[in-house]
Coordinates of C-alpha atoms and ligand atoms in Angstrom, one line a residue:
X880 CA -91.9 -23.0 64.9
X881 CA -93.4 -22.1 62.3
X882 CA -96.3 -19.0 62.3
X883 CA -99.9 -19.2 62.8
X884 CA -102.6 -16.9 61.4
X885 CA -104.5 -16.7 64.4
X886 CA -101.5 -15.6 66.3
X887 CA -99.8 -12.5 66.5
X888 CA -96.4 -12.9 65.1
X889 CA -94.0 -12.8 67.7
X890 CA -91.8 -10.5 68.9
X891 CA -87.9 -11.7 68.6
X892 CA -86.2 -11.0 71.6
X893 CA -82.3 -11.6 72.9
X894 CA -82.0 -14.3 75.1
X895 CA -82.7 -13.3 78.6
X896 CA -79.3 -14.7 80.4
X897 CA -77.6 -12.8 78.2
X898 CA -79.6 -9.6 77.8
X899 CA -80.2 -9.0 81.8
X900 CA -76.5 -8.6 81.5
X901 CA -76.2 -5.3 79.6
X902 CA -78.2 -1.9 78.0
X903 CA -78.9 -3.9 74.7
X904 CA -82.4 -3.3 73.7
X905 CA -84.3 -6.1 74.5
X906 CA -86.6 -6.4 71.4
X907 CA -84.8 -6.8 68.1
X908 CA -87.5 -6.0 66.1
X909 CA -89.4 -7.7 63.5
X910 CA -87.9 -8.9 59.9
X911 CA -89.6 -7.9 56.1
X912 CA -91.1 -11.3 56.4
X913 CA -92.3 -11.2 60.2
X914 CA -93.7 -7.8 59.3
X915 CA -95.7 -8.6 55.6
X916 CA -96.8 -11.8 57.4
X917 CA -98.3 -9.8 60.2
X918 CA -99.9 -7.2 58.4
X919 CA -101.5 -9.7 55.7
X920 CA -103.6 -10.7 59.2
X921 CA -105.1 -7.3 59.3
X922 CA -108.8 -7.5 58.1
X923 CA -109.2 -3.8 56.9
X924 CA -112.4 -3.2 58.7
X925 CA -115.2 -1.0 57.3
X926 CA -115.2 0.4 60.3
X927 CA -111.7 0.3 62.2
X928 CA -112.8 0.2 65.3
X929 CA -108.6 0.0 66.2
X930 CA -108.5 3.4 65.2
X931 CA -111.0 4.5 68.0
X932 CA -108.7 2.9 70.5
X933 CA -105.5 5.2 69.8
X934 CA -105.3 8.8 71.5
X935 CA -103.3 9.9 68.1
X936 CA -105.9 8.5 65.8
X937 CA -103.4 6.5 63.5
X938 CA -105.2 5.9 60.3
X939 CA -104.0 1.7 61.3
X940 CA -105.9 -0.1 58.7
X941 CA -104.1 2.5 56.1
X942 CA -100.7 2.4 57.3
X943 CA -100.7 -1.4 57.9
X944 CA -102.0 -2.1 54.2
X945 CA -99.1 -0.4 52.8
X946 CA -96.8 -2.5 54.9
X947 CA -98.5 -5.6 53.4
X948 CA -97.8 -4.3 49.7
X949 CA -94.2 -3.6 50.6
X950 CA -94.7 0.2 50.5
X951 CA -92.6 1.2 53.2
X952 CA -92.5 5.4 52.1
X953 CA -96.2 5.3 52.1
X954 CA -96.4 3.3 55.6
X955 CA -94.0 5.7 57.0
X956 CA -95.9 8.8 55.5
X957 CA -99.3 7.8 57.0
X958 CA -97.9 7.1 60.5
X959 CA -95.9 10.3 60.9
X960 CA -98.9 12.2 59.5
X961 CA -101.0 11.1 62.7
X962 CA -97.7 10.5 65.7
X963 CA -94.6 12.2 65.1
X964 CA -93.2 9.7 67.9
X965 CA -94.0 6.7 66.0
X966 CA -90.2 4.8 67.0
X967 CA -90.6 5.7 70.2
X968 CA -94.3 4.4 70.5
X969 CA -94.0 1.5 68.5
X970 CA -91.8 0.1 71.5
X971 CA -93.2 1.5 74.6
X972 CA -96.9 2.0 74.2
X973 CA -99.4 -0.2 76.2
X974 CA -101.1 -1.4 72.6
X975 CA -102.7 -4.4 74.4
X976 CA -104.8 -2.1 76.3
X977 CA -105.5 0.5 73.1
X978 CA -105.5 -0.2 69.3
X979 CA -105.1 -4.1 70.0
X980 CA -107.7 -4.3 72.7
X981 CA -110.0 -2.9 70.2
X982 CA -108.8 -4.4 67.2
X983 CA -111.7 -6.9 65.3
X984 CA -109.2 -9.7 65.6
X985 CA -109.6 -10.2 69.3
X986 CA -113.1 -11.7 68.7
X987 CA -111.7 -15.1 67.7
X988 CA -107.7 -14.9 67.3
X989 CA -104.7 -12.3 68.3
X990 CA -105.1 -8.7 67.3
X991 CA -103.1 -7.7 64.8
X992 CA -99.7 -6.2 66.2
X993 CA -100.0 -2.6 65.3
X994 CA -97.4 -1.7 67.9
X995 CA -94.9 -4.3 66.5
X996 CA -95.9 -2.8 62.6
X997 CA -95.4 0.7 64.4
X998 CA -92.2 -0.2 65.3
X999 CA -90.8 -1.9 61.8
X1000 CA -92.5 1.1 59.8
X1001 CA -90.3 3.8 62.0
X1002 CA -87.0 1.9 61.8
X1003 CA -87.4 1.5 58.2
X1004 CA -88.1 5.4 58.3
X1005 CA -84.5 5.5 60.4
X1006 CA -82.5 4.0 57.6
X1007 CA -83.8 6.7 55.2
X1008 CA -82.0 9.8 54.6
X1009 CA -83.2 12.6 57.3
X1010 CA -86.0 14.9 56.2
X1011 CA -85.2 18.1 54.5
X1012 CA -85.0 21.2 57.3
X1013 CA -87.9 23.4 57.1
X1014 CA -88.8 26.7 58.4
X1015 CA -91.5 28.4 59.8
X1016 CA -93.9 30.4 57.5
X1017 CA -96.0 32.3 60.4
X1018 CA -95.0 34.9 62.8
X1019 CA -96.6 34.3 65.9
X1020 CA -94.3 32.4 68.1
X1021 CA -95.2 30.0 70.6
X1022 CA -93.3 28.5 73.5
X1023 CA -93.1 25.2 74.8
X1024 CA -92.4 24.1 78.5
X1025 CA -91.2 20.7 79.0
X1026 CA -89.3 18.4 76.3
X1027 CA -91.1 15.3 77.1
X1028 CA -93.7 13.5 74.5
X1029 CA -96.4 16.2 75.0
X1030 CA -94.1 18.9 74.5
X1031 CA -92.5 17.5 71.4
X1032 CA -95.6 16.2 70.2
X1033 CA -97.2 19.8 70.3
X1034 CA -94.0 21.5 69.5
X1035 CA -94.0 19.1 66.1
X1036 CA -98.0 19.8 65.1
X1037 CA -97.3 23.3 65.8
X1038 CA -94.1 23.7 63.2
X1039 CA -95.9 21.4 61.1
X1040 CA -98.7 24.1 61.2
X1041 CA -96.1 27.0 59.8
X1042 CA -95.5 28.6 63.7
X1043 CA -91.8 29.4 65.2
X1044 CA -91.7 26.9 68.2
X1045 CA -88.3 26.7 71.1
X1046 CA -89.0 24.3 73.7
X1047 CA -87.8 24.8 77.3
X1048 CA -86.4 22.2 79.0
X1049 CA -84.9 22.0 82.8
X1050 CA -82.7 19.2 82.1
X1051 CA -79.6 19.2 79.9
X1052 CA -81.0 17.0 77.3
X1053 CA -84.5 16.8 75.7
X1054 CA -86.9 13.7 76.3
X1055 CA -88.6 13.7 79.6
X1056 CA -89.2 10.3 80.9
X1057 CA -88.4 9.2 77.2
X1058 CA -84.5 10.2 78.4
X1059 CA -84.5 10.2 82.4
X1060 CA -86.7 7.0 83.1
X1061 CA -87.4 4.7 80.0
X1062 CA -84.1 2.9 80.3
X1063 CA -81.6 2.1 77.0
X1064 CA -82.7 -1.9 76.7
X1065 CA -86.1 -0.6 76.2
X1066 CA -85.8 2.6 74.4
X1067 CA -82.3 3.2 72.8
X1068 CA -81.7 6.9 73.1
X1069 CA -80.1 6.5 69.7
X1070 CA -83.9 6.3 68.4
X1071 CA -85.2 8.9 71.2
X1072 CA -82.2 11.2 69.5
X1073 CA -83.4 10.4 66.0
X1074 CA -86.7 11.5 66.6
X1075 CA -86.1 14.4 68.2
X1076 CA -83.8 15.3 64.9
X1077 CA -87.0 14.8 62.8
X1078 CA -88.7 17.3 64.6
X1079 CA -85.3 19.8 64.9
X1080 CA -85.7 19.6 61.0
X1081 CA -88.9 20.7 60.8
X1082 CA -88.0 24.2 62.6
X1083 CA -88.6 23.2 66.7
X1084 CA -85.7 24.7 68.6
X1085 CA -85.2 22.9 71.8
X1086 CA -83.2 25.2 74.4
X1087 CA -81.9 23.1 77.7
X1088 CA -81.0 24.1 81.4
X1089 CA -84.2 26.8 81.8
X1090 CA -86.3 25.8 84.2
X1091 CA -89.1 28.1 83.5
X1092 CA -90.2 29.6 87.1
X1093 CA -86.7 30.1 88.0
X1094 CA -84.4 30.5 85.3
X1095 CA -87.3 32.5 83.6
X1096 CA -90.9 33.0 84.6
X1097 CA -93.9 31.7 82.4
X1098 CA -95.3 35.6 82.4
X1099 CA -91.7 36.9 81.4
X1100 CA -92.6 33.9 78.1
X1101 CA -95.2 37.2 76.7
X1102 CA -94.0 39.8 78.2
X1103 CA -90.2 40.2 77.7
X1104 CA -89.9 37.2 74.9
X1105 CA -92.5 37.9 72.8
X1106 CA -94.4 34.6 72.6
X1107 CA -98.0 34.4 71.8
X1108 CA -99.2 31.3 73.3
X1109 CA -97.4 29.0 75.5
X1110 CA -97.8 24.9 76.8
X1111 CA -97.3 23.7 79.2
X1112 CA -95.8 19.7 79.3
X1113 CA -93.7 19.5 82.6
X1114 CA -95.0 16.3 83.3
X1115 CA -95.2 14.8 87.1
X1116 CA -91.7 14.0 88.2
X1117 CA -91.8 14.9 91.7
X1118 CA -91.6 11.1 93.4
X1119 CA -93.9 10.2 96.5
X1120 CA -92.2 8.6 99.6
X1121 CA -94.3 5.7 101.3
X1122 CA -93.6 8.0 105.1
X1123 CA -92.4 4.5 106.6
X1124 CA -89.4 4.7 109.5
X1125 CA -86.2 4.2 107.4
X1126 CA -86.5 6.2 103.7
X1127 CA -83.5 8.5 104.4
X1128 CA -81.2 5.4 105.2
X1129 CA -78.0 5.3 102.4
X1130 CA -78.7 2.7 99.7
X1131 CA -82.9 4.4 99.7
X1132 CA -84.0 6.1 96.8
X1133 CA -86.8 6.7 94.7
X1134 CA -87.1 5.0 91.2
X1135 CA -87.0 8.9 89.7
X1136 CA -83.6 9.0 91.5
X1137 CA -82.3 6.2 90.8
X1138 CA -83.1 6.0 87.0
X1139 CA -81.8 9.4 86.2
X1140 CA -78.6 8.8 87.6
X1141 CA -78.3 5.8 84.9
X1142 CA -80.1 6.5 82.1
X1143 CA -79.7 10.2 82.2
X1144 CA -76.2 10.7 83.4
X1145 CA -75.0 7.5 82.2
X1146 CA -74.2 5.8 85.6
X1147 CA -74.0 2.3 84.0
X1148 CA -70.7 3.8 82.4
X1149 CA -69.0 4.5 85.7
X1150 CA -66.1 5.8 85.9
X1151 CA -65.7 6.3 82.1
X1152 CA -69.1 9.1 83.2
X1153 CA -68.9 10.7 86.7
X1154 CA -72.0 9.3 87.9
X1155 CA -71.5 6.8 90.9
X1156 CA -74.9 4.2 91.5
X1157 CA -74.3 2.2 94.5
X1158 CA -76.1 -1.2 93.8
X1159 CA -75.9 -4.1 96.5
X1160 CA -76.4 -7.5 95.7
X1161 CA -79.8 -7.4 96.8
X1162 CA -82.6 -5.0 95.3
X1163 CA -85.8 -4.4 96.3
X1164 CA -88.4 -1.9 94.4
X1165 CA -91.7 -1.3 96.1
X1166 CA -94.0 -0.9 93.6
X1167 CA -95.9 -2.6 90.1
X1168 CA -95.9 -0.4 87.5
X1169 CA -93.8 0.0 84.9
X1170 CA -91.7 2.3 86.4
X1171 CA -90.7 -0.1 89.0
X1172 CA -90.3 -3.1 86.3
X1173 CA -87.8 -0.5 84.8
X1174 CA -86.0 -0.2 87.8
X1175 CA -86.3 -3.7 89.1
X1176 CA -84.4 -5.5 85.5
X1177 CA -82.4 -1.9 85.8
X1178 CA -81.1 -3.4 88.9
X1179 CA -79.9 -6.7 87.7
X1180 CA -77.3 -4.8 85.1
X1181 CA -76.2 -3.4 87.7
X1182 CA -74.9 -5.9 89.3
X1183 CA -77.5 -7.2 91.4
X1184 CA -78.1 -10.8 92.3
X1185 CA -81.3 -11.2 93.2
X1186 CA -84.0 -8.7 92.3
X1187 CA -87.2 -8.3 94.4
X1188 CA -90.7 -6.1 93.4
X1189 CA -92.5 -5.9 96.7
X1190 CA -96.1 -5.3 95.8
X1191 CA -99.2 -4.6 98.3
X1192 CA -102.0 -6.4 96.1
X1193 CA -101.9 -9.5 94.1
X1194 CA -100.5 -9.8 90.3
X1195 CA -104.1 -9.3 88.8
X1196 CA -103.8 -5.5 90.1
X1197 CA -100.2 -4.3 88.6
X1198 CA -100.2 -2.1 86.6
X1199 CA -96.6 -2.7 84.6
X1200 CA -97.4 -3.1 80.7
X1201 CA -97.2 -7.2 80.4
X1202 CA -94.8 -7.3 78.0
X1203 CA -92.2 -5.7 81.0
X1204 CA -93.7 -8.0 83.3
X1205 CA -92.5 -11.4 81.7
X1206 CA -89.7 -9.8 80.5
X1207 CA -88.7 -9.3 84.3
X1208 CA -89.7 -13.0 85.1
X1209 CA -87.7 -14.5 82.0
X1210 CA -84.4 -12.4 83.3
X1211 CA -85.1 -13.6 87.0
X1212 CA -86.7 -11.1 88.9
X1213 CA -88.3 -12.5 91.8
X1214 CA -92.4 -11.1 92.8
X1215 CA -93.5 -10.4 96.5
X1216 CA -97.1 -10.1 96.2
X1217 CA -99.3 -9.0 99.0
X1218 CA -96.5 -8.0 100.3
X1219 CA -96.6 -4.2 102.6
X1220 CA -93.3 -2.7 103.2
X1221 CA -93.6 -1.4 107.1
X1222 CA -90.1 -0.3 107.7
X1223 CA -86.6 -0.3 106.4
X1224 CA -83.9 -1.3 108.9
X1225 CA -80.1 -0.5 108.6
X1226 CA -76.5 -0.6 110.6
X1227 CA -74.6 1.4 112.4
X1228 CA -73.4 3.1 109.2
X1229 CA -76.6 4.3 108.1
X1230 CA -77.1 2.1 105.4
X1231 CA -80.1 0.4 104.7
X1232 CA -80.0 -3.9 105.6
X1233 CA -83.1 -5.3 105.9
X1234 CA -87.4 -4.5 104.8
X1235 CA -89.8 -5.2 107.0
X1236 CA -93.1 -6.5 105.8
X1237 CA -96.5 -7.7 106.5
X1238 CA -98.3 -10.0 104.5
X1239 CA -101.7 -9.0 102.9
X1240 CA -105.0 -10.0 101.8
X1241 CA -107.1 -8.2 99.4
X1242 CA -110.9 -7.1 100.6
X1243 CA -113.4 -5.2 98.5
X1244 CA -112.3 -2.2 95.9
X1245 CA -111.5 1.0 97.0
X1246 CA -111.5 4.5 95.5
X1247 CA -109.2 3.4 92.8
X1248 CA -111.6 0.7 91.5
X1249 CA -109.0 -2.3 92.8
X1250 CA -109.0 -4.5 95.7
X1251 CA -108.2 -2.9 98.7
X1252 CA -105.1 -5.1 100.4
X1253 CA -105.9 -5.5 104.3
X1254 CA -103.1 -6.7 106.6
X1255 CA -102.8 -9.9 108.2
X1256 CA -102.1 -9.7 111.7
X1257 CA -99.3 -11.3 112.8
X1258 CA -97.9 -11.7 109.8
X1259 CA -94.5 -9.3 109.6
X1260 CA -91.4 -10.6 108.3
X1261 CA -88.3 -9.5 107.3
X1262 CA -86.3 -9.4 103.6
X1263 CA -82.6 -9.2 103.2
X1264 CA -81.8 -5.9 101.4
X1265 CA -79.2 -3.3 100.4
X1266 CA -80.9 -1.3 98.3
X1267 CA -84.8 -0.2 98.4
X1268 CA -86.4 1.4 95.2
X1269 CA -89.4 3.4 95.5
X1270 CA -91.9 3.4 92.8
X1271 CA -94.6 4.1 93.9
X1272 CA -96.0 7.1 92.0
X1273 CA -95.3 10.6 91.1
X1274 CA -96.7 14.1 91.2
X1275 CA -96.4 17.1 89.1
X1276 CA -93.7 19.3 90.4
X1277 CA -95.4 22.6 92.0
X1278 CA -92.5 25.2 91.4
X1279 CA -94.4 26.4 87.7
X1280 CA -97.7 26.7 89.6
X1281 CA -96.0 28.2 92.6
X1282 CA -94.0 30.9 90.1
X1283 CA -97.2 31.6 88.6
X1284 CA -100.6 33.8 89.4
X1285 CA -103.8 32.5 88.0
X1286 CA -102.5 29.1 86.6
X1287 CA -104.9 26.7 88.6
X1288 CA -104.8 23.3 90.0
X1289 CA -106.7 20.3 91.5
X1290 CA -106.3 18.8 94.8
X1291 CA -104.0 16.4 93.5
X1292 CA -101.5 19.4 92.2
X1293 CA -102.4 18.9 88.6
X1294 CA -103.0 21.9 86.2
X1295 CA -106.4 22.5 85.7
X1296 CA -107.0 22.4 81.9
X1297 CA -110.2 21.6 79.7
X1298 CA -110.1 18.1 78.7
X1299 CA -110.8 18.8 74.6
X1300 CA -108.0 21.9 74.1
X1301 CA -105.8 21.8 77.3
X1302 CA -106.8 26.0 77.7
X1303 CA -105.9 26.2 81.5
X1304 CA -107.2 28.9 83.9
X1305 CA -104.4 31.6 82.5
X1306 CA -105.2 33.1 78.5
X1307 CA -103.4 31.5 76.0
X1308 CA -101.5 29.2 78.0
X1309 CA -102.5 25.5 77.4
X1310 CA -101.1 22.6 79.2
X1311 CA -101.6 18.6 78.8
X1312 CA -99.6 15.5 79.3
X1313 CA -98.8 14.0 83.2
X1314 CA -98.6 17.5 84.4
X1315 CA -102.8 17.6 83.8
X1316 CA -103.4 14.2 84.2
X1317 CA -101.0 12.6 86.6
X1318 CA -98.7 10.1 85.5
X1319 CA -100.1 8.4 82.7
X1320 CA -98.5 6.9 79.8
X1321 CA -96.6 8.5 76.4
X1322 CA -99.7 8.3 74.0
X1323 CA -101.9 10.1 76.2
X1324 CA -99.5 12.7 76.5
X1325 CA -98.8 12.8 72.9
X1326 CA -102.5 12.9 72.5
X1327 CA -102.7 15.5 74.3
X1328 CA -100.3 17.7 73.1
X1329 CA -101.2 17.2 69.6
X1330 CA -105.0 18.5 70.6
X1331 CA -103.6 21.3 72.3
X1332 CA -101.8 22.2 69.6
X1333 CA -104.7 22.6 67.2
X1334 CA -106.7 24.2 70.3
X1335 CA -103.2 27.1 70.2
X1336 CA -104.0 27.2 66.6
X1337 CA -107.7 28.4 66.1
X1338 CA -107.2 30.2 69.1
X1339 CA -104.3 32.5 67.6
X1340 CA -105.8 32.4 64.4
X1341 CA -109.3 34.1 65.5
X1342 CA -107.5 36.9 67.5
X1343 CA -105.7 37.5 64.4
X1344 CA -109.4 38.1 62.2
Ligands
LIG2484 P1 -92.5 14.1 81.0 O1 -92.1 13.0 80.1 O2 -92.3 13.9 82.4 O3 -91.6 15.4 80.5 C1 -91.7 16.6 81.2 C2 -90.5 17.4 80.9 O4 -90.7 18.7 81.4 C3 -89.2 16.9 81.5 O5 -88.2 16.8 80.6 C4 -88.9 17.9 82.6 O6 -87.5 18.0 82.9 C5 -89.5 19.2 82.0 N1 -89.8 20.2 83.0 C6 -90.5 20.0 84.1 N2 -90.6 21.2 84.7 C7 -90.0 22.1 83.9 C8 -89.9 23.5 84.1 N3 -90.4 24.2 85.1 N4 -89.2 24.2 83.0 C9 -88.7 23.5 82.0 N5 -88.9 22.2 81.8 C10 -89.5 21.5 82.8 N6 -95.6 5.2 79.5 C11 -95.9 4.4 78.5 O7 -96.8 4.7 77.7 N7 -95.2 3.2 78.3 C12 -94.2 2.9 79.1 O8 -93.6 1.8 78.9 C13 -93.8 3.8 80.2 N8 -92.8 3.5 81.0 C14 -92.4 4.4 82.0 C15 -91.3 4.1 82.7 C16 -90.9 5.1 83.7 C17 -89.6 4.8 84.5 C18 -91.7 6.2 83.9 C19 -91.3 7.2 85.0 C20 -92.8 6.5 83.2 C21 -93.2 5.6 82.2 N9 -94.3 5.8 81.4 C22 -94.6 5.0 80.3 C23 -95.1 7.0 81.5 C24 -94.7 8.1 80.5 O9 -93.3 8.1 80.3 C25 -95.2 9.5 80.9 O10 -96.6 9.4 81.0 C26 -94.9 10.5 79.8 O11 -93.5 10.6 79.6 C27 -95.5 11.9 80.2 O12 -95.1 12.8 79.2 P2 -95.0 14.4 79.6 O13 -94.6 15.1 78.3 O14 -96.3 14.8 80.2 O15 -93.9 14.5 80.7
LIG2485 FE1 -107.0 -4.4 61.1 FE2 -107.7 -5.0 63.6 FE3 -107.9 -2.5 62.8 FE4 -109.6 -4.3 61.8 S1 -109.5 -3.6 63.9 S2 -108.5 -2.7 60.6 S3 -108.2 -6.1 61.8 S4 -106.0 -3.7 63.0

C-alpha cells in the first residue's frame, strides 16, 4: 500500500497468529526509508508546541530534522541530551496522549510519529560502538533508591553532572517495571540491558539485593555511608486485591505476581529456569490498563486458549495505551465490558473454576472524572476460568516510609514531595516517580527524576558556597 503524507507511517508489526505464540517483540521497527519518509512530515514549527507535551522536554523538531537529513550521530546526540531512556521510551511511552497529541499535525492529518522516530534513532544508537566509560569529577556522593526509570533517569543526569552515583535496588536485576512487568514482546530486555550499560559507562554503579529499610536503612545512606543527598524512586509495586470471596483460591494472582514470575525469573523458560507459572486454558485479567493488556496477551504465550479482560466500565474508559489494546484484539483476546467480578468460585482442591459477575451500566462521573458503572440487578452470571489475574492498581510499598522518621506521606501512601524538585519532608532526600505519584507511566517518572536531579544539584552546590 503505498504511504500517504497525511498519515503517520505505519508501524511494521509480526503477524499476530504467529507472534501471540512466543516473546518476540511485537514491533519490528521502522526501515531508513519508513523513518526519512516520516520525519520529512514534520513541519518544524516556530513554536513546537510537541515539545510542551513531553515531561523530558525532547528538543523533537531538532532531533527529527536530523533524521530527515540522514544524520543519525546528531539525532542520537540531541535525544540522549534530553532522555537517557530513549530505546526504552521510543516503544512504550503513551505518545498519542503527549508529544503527538500536541503535535501541529493533528489539526488536519496524523501527528508526526515522534515515538516511532524515537525508537529508530535509539536502535541506530545500539548498533554503534558503546560510549566511552567516564568517571565522576565531584566528591559529593549521592545515593539512589530504586532502579526503575526515575532512578536511572536521575542516577544518569546526576553522573552526567560530574557526581559519584550507586543505585540500590531490592531485586536482583536493575529496571523496575522496565524488567519485572513490561514483558520481552514489548520491551526486549536486551534493549532494557543496553541502556542501563550506557548509563554504567557514564560512572552509575547499580548494587542489587539491598532493600533499603531492611538490608540498610535510608538514615544509615548519611550516616554510616557517607552520601550527601539521596532519591528516592521505589516506585508503587505493592498490588491491591478487589476483597471479593475467592482471591486466595490456587490459580489467583495479582498481575505484579504473575508478571515477575515470567518476565523477571524467566518462567516462560520453564524447566530450562526454575520458575514454575501454572497457566489453564482459560485466563481472565480483571482490569484495563496496560498492565492488564500485558498480562492478558502474556497469557496466551502461555498456553492459554482463550483470554478474557473483565472490565467494570465500557471501552471509552480503559486506560491501556491503544496501541496494546488492538494489539490484544488482533492476537484474539476476548473484552468483557461492563462486566463486575463478584466472586471467584473453585473445587474441592482449592483451585479457582469459575468468576462470577454482574453486568453493569455506567451512571454519572465519579471522583475519578469517569462514568461511574452501576450494577444491574439481576444480572449475575458466571465465566469459565482457571486462572484470574488482578490488575487492578498498585500502591507504593510502605516498608521505606515505615523504616523511616520524618519522610511524609499522603493518604494514599505516597511520598510527600514538592511537585517542581521532589524535596520531600526529610533534608536532602528527594523522591519522584510512582512512589510520589501513584502508578503512572515511564516518562513521568523519568521526568521526574531528571528534575530532581537538578533540584539535588543546586541544592548541594549552595551548601557547598
Ligand atoms: P518502578 O519502575 O516501580 O521501579 C522502582 C524500583 O525500586 C523497583 O526496581 C523496586 O524493586 C525498587 N525498590 C522498591 N523499594 C525498594 C527499596 N526499599 N530498596 C531498594 N529498591 C527498592 N508506563 C508507560 O509509560 N508505558 C507502558 O506501556 C507501561 N506499561 C506498564 C506495564 C506494567 C505491567 C506495569 C506494572 C506498569 C506499566 N507502566 C507503563 C507504568 C510504568 O512502568 C511505571 O509508571 C514506571 O515504571 C514507574 O517508574 P519508577 O521508577 O517510579 O518505579
Ligand atoms: Fe514537527 Fe509536530 Fe513538533 Fe510541529 S508539532 S515540530 S510538526 S513534531
Amino acid at each position: 500500500m503505498p504511504l500517504k503524507r497525511a498519515e503517520k507511517t505505519p508501524m511494521p508489526v509480526r503477524d499476530p497468529r504467529e507472534r501471540a505464540l512466543d516473546f518476540g517483540e511485537v514491533n519490528r521497527g521502522y526501515s531508513a526509508a519508513h523513518a526519512v519518509f516520516e520525519a520529512e512530515r514534520c513541519l518544524r514549527c516556530q513554536e513546537p508546541i510537541c515539545v510542551d507535551g513531553c515531561p523530558v522536554q525532547i528538543p523533537i523538531p531538532d532531533f527529527i530534522h536530523a533524521v530527515a537529513t540522514g544524520d543519525l550521530p546528531a539525532a542520537a546526540k540531541i535525544l540522549r541530551s534530553a532522555n537517557p531512556l530513549p530505546a526504552i521510551c521510543g516503544r512504550v511511552c503513551p505518545q498519542e496522549s503527549q508529544c503527538e497529541a500536541e503535535c501541529s499535525m493533528t489539526q488536519h492529518f496524523d501527528p508526526v510519529g515522534i515515538g516511532h522516530l524515537e525508537r529508530y534513532v535509539a536502535d541506530w544508537e545500539r548498533t554503534q560502538p558503546p560510549a566511552l566509560q567516564s568517571t565522576p569529577s565531584r566528591k559529593e556522593k549521592i545515593a539512589v533508591i530504586g532502579a526503575g526509570p526515575s532512578g536511572l533517569v536521575c542516577a544518569g543526569e546526576l553522573a552526567r553532572l560530574g557526581y559519584p552515583v550507586t543505585i540500590y535496588e531490592a531485586l536482583h536485576a536493575p529496571g523496575g517495571v522496565l524488567r519485572y512487568g513490561i514483558p520481552e514482546f514489548r520491551l526486549p530486555k536486551t534493549v532494557l540491558n543496553w541502556e542501563i550499560g550506557v548509563l554504567k559507562a557514564m560512572g552509575v554503579t547499580v548494587v542489587c539485593n539491598v532493600v533499603i529499610g531492611k538490608t540498610l536503612t535510608l538514615d544509615a545512606l548519611f550516616e554510616k555511608h557517607g552520601y550527601s543527598a539521596v532519591f528516592i524512586g521505589t516506585g508503587a509495586g505493592l498490588p491491591q486485591f478487589l476483597g471479593i470471596p475467592g482471591e486466595s483460591l490456587n490459580g489467583v494472582m495479582s498481575a505484579n505476581e504473575f508478571l515477575t514470575r515470567i518476565n523477571l525469573m524467566r518462567g516462560y523458560e520453564f524447566p530450562e529456569a526454575d520458575t514454575p507459572v501454572r497457566v489453564g486454558k482459560r485466563v481472565a485479567v480483571i482490569g484495563a490498563g496496560n498492565t492488564a493488556m500485558d498480562a492478558v496477551r502474556t497469557s496466551l504465550r502461555m498456553g492459554a486458549e482463550e483470554a478474557l479482560v473483565v472490565y467494570r466500565r465500557s471501552e471509552k474508559e480503559m486506560s491501556a495505551r491503544v496501541e496494546e489494546y488492538h494489539h490484544a484484539l488482533e492476537e484474539g483476546v476476548k473484552f468483557h465490558w461492563l462486566t463486575n467480578p463478584l466472586e471467584i468460585l473453585g473445587n474441592a482442591e482449592g483451585w479457582a473454576t469459575s468468576l462470577k459477575c454482574q453486568q453493569m451500566k455506567l451512571g454519572p462521573k465519579d471522583a475519578s472524572g469517569r462514568a461511574r458503572p452501576i450494577p444491574i440487578e439481576g444480572s449475575e452470571f458466571e465465566i469459565a476460568v482457571d486462572n484470574v489475574v488482578l490488575a487492578i492498581g498498585t500502591t507504593p510499598n510502605p516498608l521505606l516510609t515505615r523504616t523511616t522518621s520524618g519522610l511524609l506521606t499522603n493518604p494514599k501512601g505516597c511520598l510527600v514531595a514538592d511537585e517542581h524538585t521532589g524535596l520531600t519532608s526529610k533534608s536532602l532526600v528527594f523522591a519522584g516517580g510512582d512512589a510520589v505519584t501513584g502508578a503512572a507511566t515511564v516518562i513521568l517518572a523519568a521526568g521526574a527524576g531528571k528534575r530532581a536531579a537538578r533540584a539535588m544539584h543546586e541544592a548541594l552546590a549552595a551548601r557547598v558556597h
